[in-house]
Amino acid sequence: MADNGGQGARDQVEDALARLERDGIQHVRFELPDMHGSARSKQVPVERFAASAREGVNMYGGIVALDTASHVIPGTLYNEEIKYKDQTLRPDLSTLATVPWLDGMAKVICDTEWEDGTPLHAAPRGVARRMLERAAELGFGIESAHEYEFYVLDQETHQPLFGGVHIFNNLRNDHIPAIRAVVDGLRAAGIPMLTANAEYAPSQYELVYRHAAGMAGLDSAFTFKNGVKEIVQHAGLTATFMGKPSADSAGSGCHYHISLLETESGQSAFYDPDNPSEMTPTLRHFVQGLIDHGAACTALFNPTPNCYRRLTPHTFAPSNVSWGEEDRSAMVRIKQPGSPGMHVEMRASSAISNPYLCAAGTLACGLLGLAEKRSLVTQSDGPSEDDPSLPPFPANLEAALAALEADAAMVELLGEEFVTVFTTMKRAELARFNAHVTQWERDEYIELY
């Protein structure tokens, strides 16, 4: 939780205000990452920034537990149980940055607490922070980056802007001017962009940025996703990270790249220069933790019913709980084996997943693996997706929620409060989903029956 008390914090606020004034900032958004990874914010004029930073900003406390339609969900602990009271947003001043695509605007990412200083333990950034702290207790830091695919669509029809399959094609890489605007806007916002290209499906793109240490890597993902949607909207289009926006086109994934670093040496705990051809014990236990507990985190990685349409064989999306060296069909891909850059790429997450919860789930699985120290199962001889002996993912969101609740070690690590809020809210979404009559059903049954 950001600490805004004491002389040092006051100096931080004054330094931040001076920077805002120097940059001509007129307004600052105090942003709270919600359960879906979207930014919920209150905007303050720059003359109120110092007071807001020191005192915090009030916001309805149930924001964290709203469902995808922003419905207030009973039973999520943060609503009727506490008389719908306010929370207080506490800015993490290390995240203060300009919003280059809006004149005179800056933003700061916030943690959140109740009036007595107790954190909202279900807040996704807080869940991720607890996993980082647990890793630090074991002598590890992390470096990580989320690698996203997304579609750019017509704002009115939600249809692609071009057809065909044009992955990496020059003409399609620059077909939509908004993509260049996204890259340049994110660069100006401090996101270290690396590459941009058209992806496999019509109007699908992948933009990659550099990894960062600790919470900074997760905050980059939050800024990236919300920045993409905002810049593309300003261009009169729609960007979507939906896992499977069309039955006849490719899904959009989030490939989460993570390395553990030894705190004392700063060196990778996944690579041994004296034995480069072998996975270190730390890496082997970390990966086995993902094998043993990955099913329990499937709901974090794939938090909507639609996500499960993506997890099918022969689509470059994993379809079972698996690992393999440079295996694009596996849930856990070991990238750059035998080199100093060797790391874990967790490929199960949908692009729609919350970056903080994607990271928290991956790290929680790995930390449990480090604690349990089970031997790593053998990887498949061929692509993991073709190995019938491997356990499939939970088939749908209801099964994934049940798997999460059934993994006692995972519930304890993530926190019972978080699991209660998350599963209650998601089941309310599922109830609405299951009650909906689709156009397919109408087309299929009305005339025939």
Short mmCIF file of C-alpha atoms in Angstrom, two decimals:
data_model
loop_
_atom_site.label_atom_id
_atom_site.label_comp_id
_atom_site.label_asym_id
_atom_site.label_seq_id
_atom_site.Cartn_x
_atom_site.Cartn_y
_atom_site.Cartn_z
CA MET A 1 0.00 0.00 0.00
CA ALA A 2 1.33 3.45 -0.86
CA ASP A 3 2.33 5.34 2.29
CA ASN A 4 1.54 9.05 2.10
CA GLY A 5 2.32 9.95 5.69
CA GLY A 6 5.45 11.55 7.09
CA GLN A 7 7.94 14.16 5.87
CA GLY A 8 9.32 11.94 3.09
CA ALA A 9 5.87 11.42 1.64
CA ARG A 10 5.13 15.14 1.82
CA ASP A 11 8.35 15.81 -0.08
CA GLN A 12 7.30 13.19 -2.64
CA VAL A 13 3.99 14.93 -3.15
CA GLU A 14 5.64 18.33 -3.54
CA ASP A 15 8.12 16.89 -6.04
CA ALA A 16 5.27 15.29 -7.97
CA LEU A 17 3.28 18.52 -8.02
CA ALA A 18 6.29 20.47 -9.27
CA ARG A 19 6.72 17.96 -12.08
CA LEU A 20 3.04 18.23 -13.04
CA GLU A 21 3.22 22.01 -13.11
CA ARG A 22 6.43 21.92 -15.14
CA ASP A 23 4.76 19.65 -17.71
CA GLY A 24 1.69 21.86 -18.01
CA ILE A 25 -0.65 19.27 -16.49
CA GLN A 26 -4.12 20.57 -15.62
CA HIS A 27 -5.86 17.37 -14.48
CA VAL A 28 -4.81 14.08 -12.85
CA ARG A 29 -6.71 10.80 -12.98
CA PHE A 30 -6.54 8.72 -9.82
CA GLU A 31 -6.92 5.23 -11.35
CA LEU A 32 -8.04 2.07 -9.57
CA PRO A 33 -7.60 -1.26 -11.42
CA ASP A 34 -10.90 -3.11 -11.05
CA MET A 35 -11.49 -6.87 -11.05
CA HIS A 36 -11.49 -6.93 -14.85
CA GLY A 37 -8.30 -4.90 -15.33
CA SER A 38 -10.19 -1.77 -16.41
CA ALA A 39 -9.31 1.63 -15.01
CA ARG A 40 -11.94 3.17 -12.72
CA SER A 41 -10.92 6.71 -11.92
CA LYS A 42 -11.70 10.07 -10.44
CA GLN A 43 -10.20 13.15 -12.03
CA VAL A 44 -8.90 16.07 -9.96
CA PRO A 45 -7.64 19.47 -11.12
CA VAL A 46 -3.94 19.96 -10.60
CA GLU A 47 -4.49 22.52 -7.82
CA ARG A 48 -6.19 19.75 -5.82
CA PHE A 49 -3.52 17.15 -6.56
CA ALA A 50 -1.39 17.65 -3.43
CA ALA A 51 -4.35 17.49 -1.06
CA SER A 52 -5.81 14.46 -2.87
CA ALA A 53 -2.48 12.66 -2.83
CA ARG A 54 -2.04 13.21 0.91
CA GLU A 55 -5.62 12.64 2.02
CA GLY A 56 -6.64 10.05 -0.56
CA VAL A 57 -9.66 10.13 -2.84
CA ASN A 58 -13.02 8.66 -1.82
CA MET A 59 -14.72 6.18 -4.13
CA TYR A 60 -17.60 3.74 -3.69
CA GLY A 61 -16.02 0.64 -2.13
CA GLY A 62 -17.92 -1.92 -4.18
CA ILE A 63 -16.23 -0.81 -7.40
CA VAL A 64 -13.74 -3.67 -7.04
CA ALA A 65 -16.59 -6.22 -7.01
CA LEU A 66 -18.74 -4.91 -9.88
CA ASP A 67 -19.35 -7.44 -12.64
CA THR A 68 -18.63 -6.93 -16.35
CA ALA A 69 -21.87 -4.93 -16.75
CA SER A 70 -21.09 -2.84 -13.63
CA HIS A 71 -23.88 -4.53 -11.69
CA VAL A 72 -23.72 -4.38 -7.90
CA ILE A 73 -23.50 -8.03 -6.83
CA PRO A 74 -24.89 -9.10 -3.42
CA GLY A 75 -22.73 -11.35 -1.31
CA THR A 76 -19.40 -10.00 -2.50
CA LEU A 77 -18.51 -8.63 0.98
CA TYR A 78 -18.10 -5.05 -0.28
CA ASN A 79 -21.73 -4.00 -0.70
CA GLU A 80 -24.75 -4.56 1.56
CA GLU A 81 -22.55 -6.26 4.17
CA ILE A 82 -20.83 -2.91 4.86
CA LYS A 83 -23.70 -0.55 3.95
CA TYR A 84 -22.10 0.28 0.59
CA LYS A 85 -19.44 2.43 2.25
CA ASP A 86 -16.57 4.25 0.57
CA GLN A 87 -13.01 3.18 0.05
CA THR A 88 -10.02 5.54 -0.10
CA LEU A 89 -7.72 5.57 -3.12
CA ARG A 90 -4.06 5.94 -2.16
CA PRO A 91 -1.85 6.94 -5.10
CA ASP A 92 1.40 5.12 -5.76
CA LEU A 93 3.41 8.16 -6.80
CA SER A 94 6.00 6.01 -8.55
CA THR A 95 3.33 5.41 -11.24
CA LEU A 96 2.60 9.09 -11.92
CA ALA A 97 2.82 9.69 -15.67
CA THR A 98 1.41 11.95 -18.34
CA VAL A 99 -1.38 10.73 -20.62
CA PRO A 100 0.11 11.94 -23.92
CA TRP A 101 -3.05 11.39 -25.99
CA LEU A 102 -5.02 13.81 -23.76
CA ASP A 103 -3.91 17.45 -23.50
CA GLY A 104 -2.88 18.47 -20.00
CA MET A 105 -3.70 15.10 -18.42
CA ALA A 106 -1.69 12.86 -16.11
CA LYS A 107 -2.57 9.68 -14.25
CA VAL A 108 -1.50 7.80 -11.16
CA ILE A 109 -2.32 4.19 -10.26
CA CYS A 110 -3.81 3.73 -6.81
CA ASP A 111 -4.03 1.13 -4.08
CA THR A 112 -7.11 1.14 -1.90
CA GLU A 113 -8.13 0.85 1.75
CA TRP A 114 -11.08 1.34 4.08
CA GLU A 115 -11.29 4.41 6.32
CA ASP A 116 -9.47 2.58 9.14
CA GLY A 117 -6.52 1.77 6.88
CA THR A 118 -7.44 -1.89 6.27
CA PRO A 119 -6.73 -2.86 2.65
CA LEU A 120 -9.43 -4.22 0.36
CA HIS A 121 -7.85 -7.66 0.14
CA ALA A 122 -9.69 -8.50 -3.08
CA ALA A 123 -8.30 -5.51 -4.99
CA PRO A 124 -6.30 -7.10 -7.85
CA ARG A 125 -3.22 -4.89 -7.50
CA GLY A 126 -3.14 -5.78 -3.81
CA VAL A 127 -3.42 -9.50 -4.58
CA ALA A 128 -0.47 -9.20 -6.95
CA ARG A 129 1.51 -7.21 -4.39
CA ARG A 130 1.05 -9.97 -1.80
CA MET A 131 2.48 -12.52 -4.26
CA LEU A 132 5.47 -10.25 -4.90
CA GLU A 133 5.99 -9.89 -1.16
CA ARG A 134 5.80 -13.67 -0.68
CA ALA A 135 8.42 -14.12 -3.40
CA ALA A 136 10.62 -11.53 -1.69
CA GLU A 137 10.37 -13.45 1.58
CA LEU A 138 11.83 -16.43 -0.28
CA GLY A 139 14.68 -14.31 -1.67
CA PHE A 140 13.28 -13.64 -5.14
CA GLY A 141 12.22 -10.70 -7.21
CA ILE A 142 10.59 -10.96 -10.61
CA GLU A 143 10.93 -9.52 -14.07
CA SER A 144 7.91 -9.91 -16.31
CA ALA A 145 5.91 -8.69 -19.27
CA HIS A 146 2.48 -9.47 -20.70
CA GLU A 147 2.34 -10.08 -24.47
CA TYR A 148 -1.11 -9.23 -25.84
CA GLU A 149 -3.08 -9.86 -29.01
CA PHE A 150 -6.13 -7.72 -29.79
CA TYR A 151 -8.47 -6.71 -32.60
CA VAL A 152 -9.18 -3.26 -34.04
CA LEU A 153 -12.76 -3.13 -35.33
CA ASP A 154 -15.22 -0.75 -36.91
CA GLN A 155 -16.88 1.15 -34.08
CA GLU A 156 -20.43 0.74 -35.40
CA THR A 157 -20.43 -2.77 -36.87
CA HIS A 158 -17.66 -4.35 -34.75
CA GLN A 159 -16.39 -5.97 -37.96
CA PRO A 160 -12.71 -6.26 -39.03
CA LEU A 161 -11.24 -3.45 -41.13
CA PHE A 162 -9.69 -5.87 -43.64
CA GLY A 163 -9.95 -9.53 -44.55
CA GLY A 164 -7.60 -12.41 -45.20
CA VAL A 165 -4.61 -13.73 -43.27
CA HIS A 166 -1.75 -11.24 -43.30
CA ILE A 167 0.45 -11.95 -40.28
CA PHE A 168 3.58 -9.75 -40.35
CA ASN A 169 2.58 -8.34 -43.77
CA ASN A 170 3.92 -4.82 -44.31
CA LEU A 171 0.73 -3.61 -45.95
CA ARG A 172 -1.39 -4.78 -43.01
CA ASN A 173 1.11 -3.74 -40.33
CA ASP A 174 0.44 -0.13 -41.37
CA HIS A 175 -3.08 -0.53 -42.73
CA ILE A 176 -4.68 1.10 -39.67
CA PRO A 177 -3.08 4.46 -38.76
CA ALA A 178 -4.37 4.12 -35.20
CA ILE A 179 -1.78 1.37 -34.57
CA ARG A 180 1.06 3.83 -35.11
CA ALA A 181 -0.75 6.29 -32.84
CA VAL A 182 -1.00 3.59 -30.16
CA VAL A 183 2.70 2.75 -30.36
CA ASP A 184 3.76 6.39 -30.22
CA GLY A 185 1.29 7.25 -27.46
CA LEU A 186 2.45 4.38 -25.28
CA ARG A 187 6.10 5.24 -25.89
CA ALA A 188 5.42 8.78 -24.77
CA ALA A 189 3.64 7.39 -21.69
CA GLY A 190 6.78 5.52 -20.67
CA ILE A 191 5.97 2.03 -21.97
CA PRO A 192 9.17 0.61 -23.55
CA MET A 193 7.71 -0.60 -26.86
CA LEU A 194 9.63 -3.24 -28.82
CA THR A 195 7.67 -4.44 -31.87
CA ALA A 196 4.33 -4.01 -33.64
CA ASN A 197 2.77 -6.23 -36.28
CA ALA A 198 -0.44 -7.57 -37.74
CA GLU A 199 -1.34 -10.90 -36.17
CA TYR A 200 -2.92 -14.00 -37.71
CA ALA A 201 -6.54 -12.97 -38.10
CA PRO A 202 -8.08 -10.05 -40.02
CA SER A 203 -7.69 -6.78 -38.11
CA GLN A 204 -5.79 -8.53 -35.27
CA TYR A 205 -2.56 -7.01 -33.93
CA GLU A 206 0.20 -7.75 -31.48
CA LEU A 207 2.27 -5.00 -29.88
CA VAL A 208 5.14 -6.04 -27.62
CA TYR A 209 6.92 -4.05 -24.94
CA ARG A 210 9.94 -4.73 -22.74
CA HIS A 211 9.77 -6.50 -19.38
CA ALA A 212 10.19 -4.63 -16.10
CA ALA A 213 10.89 -5.52 -12.48
CA GLY A 214 8.28 -6.16 -9.81
CA MET A 215 5.04 -4.21 -9.83
CA ALA A 216 6.31 -1.98 -12.65
CA GLY A 217 5.90 -4.84 -15.11
CA LEU A 218 2.29 -5.36 -14.05
CA ASP A 219 1.52 -1.64 -14.10
CA SER A 220 2.89 -1.47 -17.65
CA ALA A 221 0.33 -4.09 -18.70
CA PHE A 222 -2.50 -2.16 -17.04
CA THR A 223 -1.44 1.07 -18.77
CA PHE A 224 -0.94 -0.77 -22.07
CA LYS A 225 -4.40 -2.33 -22.23
CA ASN A 226 -6.29 0.76 -21.14
CA GLY A 227 -4.12 2.97 -23.36
CA VAL A 228 -4.76 0.83 -26.44
CA LYS A 229 -8.53 1.00 -25.95
CA GLU A 230 -8.52 4.74 -25.29
CA ILE A 231 -6.25 5.76 -28.20
CA VAL A 232 -8.12 3.53 -30.67
CA GLN A 233 -11.45 4.94 -29.45
CA HIS A 234 -10.18 8.46 -30.07
CA ALA A 235 -9.45 7.35 -33.65
CA GLY A 236 -13.12 6.42 -34.09
CA LEU A 237 -12.54 2.65 -33.85
CA THR A 238 -12.90 -0.08 -31.23
CA ALA A 239 -10.05 -2.16 -29.78
CA THR A 240 -11.05 -5.39 -28.11
CA PHE A 241 -9.05 -7.88 -26.06
CA MET A 242 -12.00 -10.30 -26.06
CA GLY A 243 -10.71 -13.86 -26.07
CA LYS A 244 -12.76 -15.08 -29.06
CA PRO A 245 -14.67 -12.24 -30.76
CA SER A 246 -15.76 -14.37 -33.70
CA ALA A 247 -16.32 -18.11 -34.17
CA ASP A 248 -14.42 -18.15 -37.48
CA SER A 249 -11.35 -16.13 -36.47
CA ALA A 250 -8.39 -16.55 -34.14
CA GLY A 251 -8.59 -16.00 -30.42
CA SER A 252 -6.59 -13.33 -28.63
CA GLY A 253 -4.21 -14.47 -25.93
CA CYS A 254 -2.02 -13.00 -23.24
CA HIS A 255 1.35 -14.73 -23.02
CA TYR A 256 2.85 -13.87 -19.65
CA HIS A 257 6.65 -13.95 -19.55
CA ILE A 258 8.23 -14.20 -16.10
CA SER A 259 11.65 -14.78 -14.56
CA LEU A 260 12.64 -15.12 -10.91
CA LEU A 261 15.74 -13.17 -9.86
CA GLU A 262 17.82 -13.96 -6.80
CA THR A 263 17.58 -10.91 -4.57
CA GLU A 264 21.18 -11.09 -3.32
CA SER A 265 22.90 -11.55 -6.66
CA GLY A 266 20.36 -10.08 -9.04
CA GLN A 267 20.92 -13.09 -11.29
CA SER A 268 18.27 -15.29 -12.85
CA ALA A 269 17.17 -18.18 -10.65
CA PHE A 270 16.12 -20.04 -13.80
CA TYR A 271 19.57 -20.20 -15.43
CA ASP A 272 22.83 -21.69 -14.18
CA PRO A 273 25.84 -20.54 -16.26
CA ASP A 274 27.82 -23.51 -14.96
CA ASN A 275 25.16 -25.93 -16.24
CA PRO A 276 23.35 -24.04 -19.00
CA SER A 277 21.75 -27.06 -20.65
CA GLU A 278 19.75 -27.97 -17.53
CA MET A 279 16.80 -26.29 -15.88
CA THR A 280 17.70 -25.12 -12.37
CA PRO A 281 15.88 -26.74 -9.43
CA THR A 282 14.08 -23.43 -8.90
CA LEU A 283 12.79 -23.42 -12.46
CA ARG A 284 11.76 -27.07 -12.31
CA HIS A 285 9.81 -26.59 -9.06
CA PHE A 286 8.26 -23.35 -10.36
CA VAL A 287 7.02 -25.09 -13.51
CA GLN A 288 5.72 -28.08 -11.55
CA GLY A 289 3.75 -25.66 -9.41
CA LEU A 290 2.05 -24.42 -12.55
CA ILE A 291 1.31 -28.01 -13.56
CA ASP A 292 -0.10 -28.90 -10.13
CA HIS A 293 -2.08 -25.70 -9.51
CA GLY A 294 -2.65 -24.23 -12.98
CA ALA A 295 -6.17 -25.65 -13.19
CA ALA A 296 -7.04 -23.78 -9.98
CA CYS A 297 -6.01 -20.49 -11.58
CA THR A 298 -7.78 -21.08 -14.89
CA ALA A 299 -10.59 -18.75 -13.84
CA LEU A 300 -8.05 -15.97 -13.25
CA PHE A 301 -6.45 -16.63 -16.61
CA ASN A 302 -9.79 -17.04 -18.44
CA PRO A 303 -12.41 -15.07 -16.51
CA THR A 304 -15.35 -15.11 -18.96
CA PRO A 305 -17.35 -17.91 -20.63
CA ASN A 306 -16.13 -16.71 -24.01
CA CYS A 307 -12.48 -17.37 -23.09
CA TYR A 308 -12.98 -21.13 -23.20
CA ARG A 309 -13.77 -20.98 -26.92
CA ARG A 310 -10.11 -20.07 -27.45
CA LEU A 311 -8.55 -23.01 -25.59
CA THR A 312 -8.66 -25.54 -28.41
CA PRO A 313 -5.95 -27.62 -30.12
CA HIS A 314 -4.10 -26.45 -33.23
CA THR A 315 -4.76 -22.77 -32.67
CA PHE A 316 -1.48 -21.82 -30.95
CA ALA A 317 -3.50 -21.71 -27.74
CA PRO A 318 -2.97 -24.42 -25.10
CA SER A 319 -5.70 -26.97 -24.52
CA ASN A 320 -4.27 -28.92 -21.57
CA VAL A 321 -2.13 -28.57 -18.45
CA SER A 322 1.32 -29.03 -19.92
CA TRP A 323 4.85 -27.72 -20.32
CA GLY A 324 7.54 -27.97 -22.95
CA GLU A 325 10.72 -26.36 -24.15
CA GLU A 326 9.81 -23.97 -26.98
CA ASP A 327 6.43 -25.71 -27.30
CA ARG A 328 3.87 -23.20 -28.55
CA SER A 329 1.05 -25.63 -27.83
CA ALA A 330 1.88 -25.98 -24.12
CA MET A 331 0.42 -24.09 -21.19
CA VAL A 332 3.96 -23.41 -19.95
CA ARG A 333 6.56 -22.79 -22.62
CA ILE A 334 10.23 -22.63 -21.61
CA LYS A 335 11.63 -19.81 -23.69
CA GLN A 336 15.27 -19.63 -24.78
CA PRO A 337 16.35 -22.86 -23.04
CA GLY A 338 20.07 -23.12 -22.38
CA SER A 339 20.63 -19.35 -22.60
CA PRO A 340 20.83 -16.56 -19.99
CA GLY A 341 17.41 -15.38 -21.18
CA MET A 342 15.71 -18.66 -20.27
CA HIS A 343 12.33 -17.93 -18.68
CA VAL A 344 8.72 -19.09 -18.32
CA GLU A 345 6.06 -18.10 -20.81
CA MET A 346 2.62 -18.89 -19.39
CA ARG A 347 0.34 -19.14 -22.44
CA ALA A 348 -3.03 -20.07 -20.94
CA SER A 349 -4.36 -16.56 -20.33
CA SER A 350 -6.89 -14.90 -22.56
CA ALA A 351 -6.12 -11.34 -23.58
CA ILE A 352 -9.20 -10.29 -21.62
CA SER A 353 -7.59 -11.40 -18.34
CA ASN A 354 -6.72 -8.87 -15.66
CA PRO A 355 -2.92 -8.36 -15.85
CA TYR A 356 -2.57 -8.23 -12.07
CA LEU A 357 -4.52 -11.47 -11.59
CA CYS A 358 -2.76 -13.20 -14.49
CA ALA A 359 0.55 -12.39 -12.81
CA ALA A 360 -0.70 -13.19 -9.30
CA GLY A 361 -2.04 -16.57 -10.40
CA THR A 362 1.14 -17.51 -12.27
CA LEU A 363 3.34 -16.45 -9.38
CA ALA A 364 1.11 -18.17 -6.80
CA CYS A 365 1.35 -21.46 -8.70
CA GLY A 366 5.11 -21.12 -8.95
CA LEU A 367 5.53 -20.23 -5.28
CA LEU A 368 3.49 -23.26 -4.25
CA GLY A 369 5.73 -25.35 -6.47
CA LEU A 370 8.81 -23.96 -4.71
CA ALA A 371 7.28 -24.86 -1.35
CA GLU A 372 6.15 -28.35 -2.36
CA LYS A 373 9.35 -29.27 -4.27
CA ARG A 374 7.74 -32.00 -6.37
CA SER A 375 9.70 -33.53 -9.24
CA LEU A 376 8.90 -32.04 -12.62
CA VAL A 377 6.85 -34.31 -14.85
CA THR A 378 8.35 -35.22 -18.23
CA GLN A 379 7.43 -33.03 -21.17
CA SER A 380 5.69 -34.58 -24.16
CA ASP A 381 7.75 -35.91 -27.07
CA GLY A 382 5.73 -33.92 -29.58
CA PRO A 383 3.40 -30.95 -29.27
CA SER A 384 1.63 -31.03 -25.91
CA GLU A 385 -1.74 -30.51 -27.56
CA ASP A 386 -1.41 -33.94 -29.25
CA ASP A 387 -0.72 -35.83 -26.01
CA PRO A 388 -3.97 -37.47 -24.81
CA SER A 389 -2.44 -38.39 -21.45
CA LEU A 390 -2.31 -34.76 -20.31
CA PRO A 391 -5.14 -33.35 -18.18
CA PRO A 392 -7.40 -30.85 -19.98
CA PHE A 393 -8.21 -27.44 -18.58
CA PRO A 394 -11.53 -26.99 -16.79
CA ALA A 395 -14.08 -27.07 -19.60
CA ASN A 396 -15.84 -23.83 -18.71
CA LEU A 397 -15.88 -20.97 -16.24
CA GLU A 398 -18.11 -22.78 -13.70
CA ALA A 399 -15.68 -25.72 -13.62
CA ALA A 400 -12.76 -23.31 -13.31
CA LEU A 401 -14.34 -21.51 -10.35
CA ALA A 402 -14.94 -24.85 -8.65
CA ALA A 403 -11.30 -25.83 -9.27
CA LEU A 404 -10.14 -22.61 -7.63
CA GLU A 405 -12.28 -23.15 -4.54
CA ALA A 406 -11.18 -26.79 -4.27
CA ASP A 407 -7.45 -25.95 -4.13
CA ALA A 408 -7.01 -25.15 -0.43
CA ALA A 409 -3.37 -24.13 -0.78
CA MET A 410 -4.24 -21.70 -3.57
CA VAL A 411 -7.17 -20.21 -1.64
CA GLU A 412 -4.92 -19.64 1.37
CA LEU A 413 -2.21 -18.01 -0.72
CA LEU A 414 -4.47 -15.73 -2.75
CA GLY A 415 -6.65 -15.01 0.28
CA GLU A 416 -10.15 -16.17 1.20
CA GLU A 417 -11.51 -12.64 0.88
CA PHE A 418 -10.32 -12.37 -2.70
CA VAL A 419 -11.61 -15.82 -3.64
CA THR A 420 -15.04 -15.06 -2.14
CA VAL A 421 -15.38 -11.72 -3.91
CA PHE A 422 -14.10 -13.07 -7.23
CA THR A 423 -16.14 -16.28 -7.36
CA THR A 424 -19.37 -14.65 -6.15
CA MET A 425 -19.11 -11.90 -8.75
CA LYS A 426 -18.22 -14.34 -11.53
CA ARG A 427 -21.12 -16.65 -10.70
CA ALA A 428 -23.49 -13.69 -10.96
CA GLU A 429 -22.11 -13.04 -14.45
CA LEU A 430 -22.57 -16.71 -15.31
CA ALA A 431 -26.20 -16.61 -14.17
CA ARG A 432 -26.85 -13.75 -16.59
CA PHE A 433 -24.98 -15.56 -19.35
CA ASN A 434 -26.92 -18.79 -18.86
CA ALA A 435 -30.24 -16.95 -18.81
CA HIS A 436 -29.60 -15.27 -22.16
CA VAL A 437 -31.27 -16.64 -25.29
CA THR A 438 -28.79 -16.39 -28.16
CA GLN A 439 -29.46 -15.56 -31.79
CA TRP A 440 -28.10 -19.00 -32.70
CA GLU A 441 -30.85 -20.64 -30.64
CA ARG A 442 -33.52 -18.51 -32.31
CA ASP A 443 -32.16 -19.22 -35.79
CA GLU A 444 -31.84 -22.95 -35.09
CA TYR A 445 -35.13 -23.69 -33.33
CA ILE A 446 -37.91 -21.17 -34.01
CA GLU A 447 -38.94 -22.34 -37.47
CA LEU A 448 -38.02 -26.04 -37.08
CA TYR A 449 -39.91 -26.57 -33.82
#
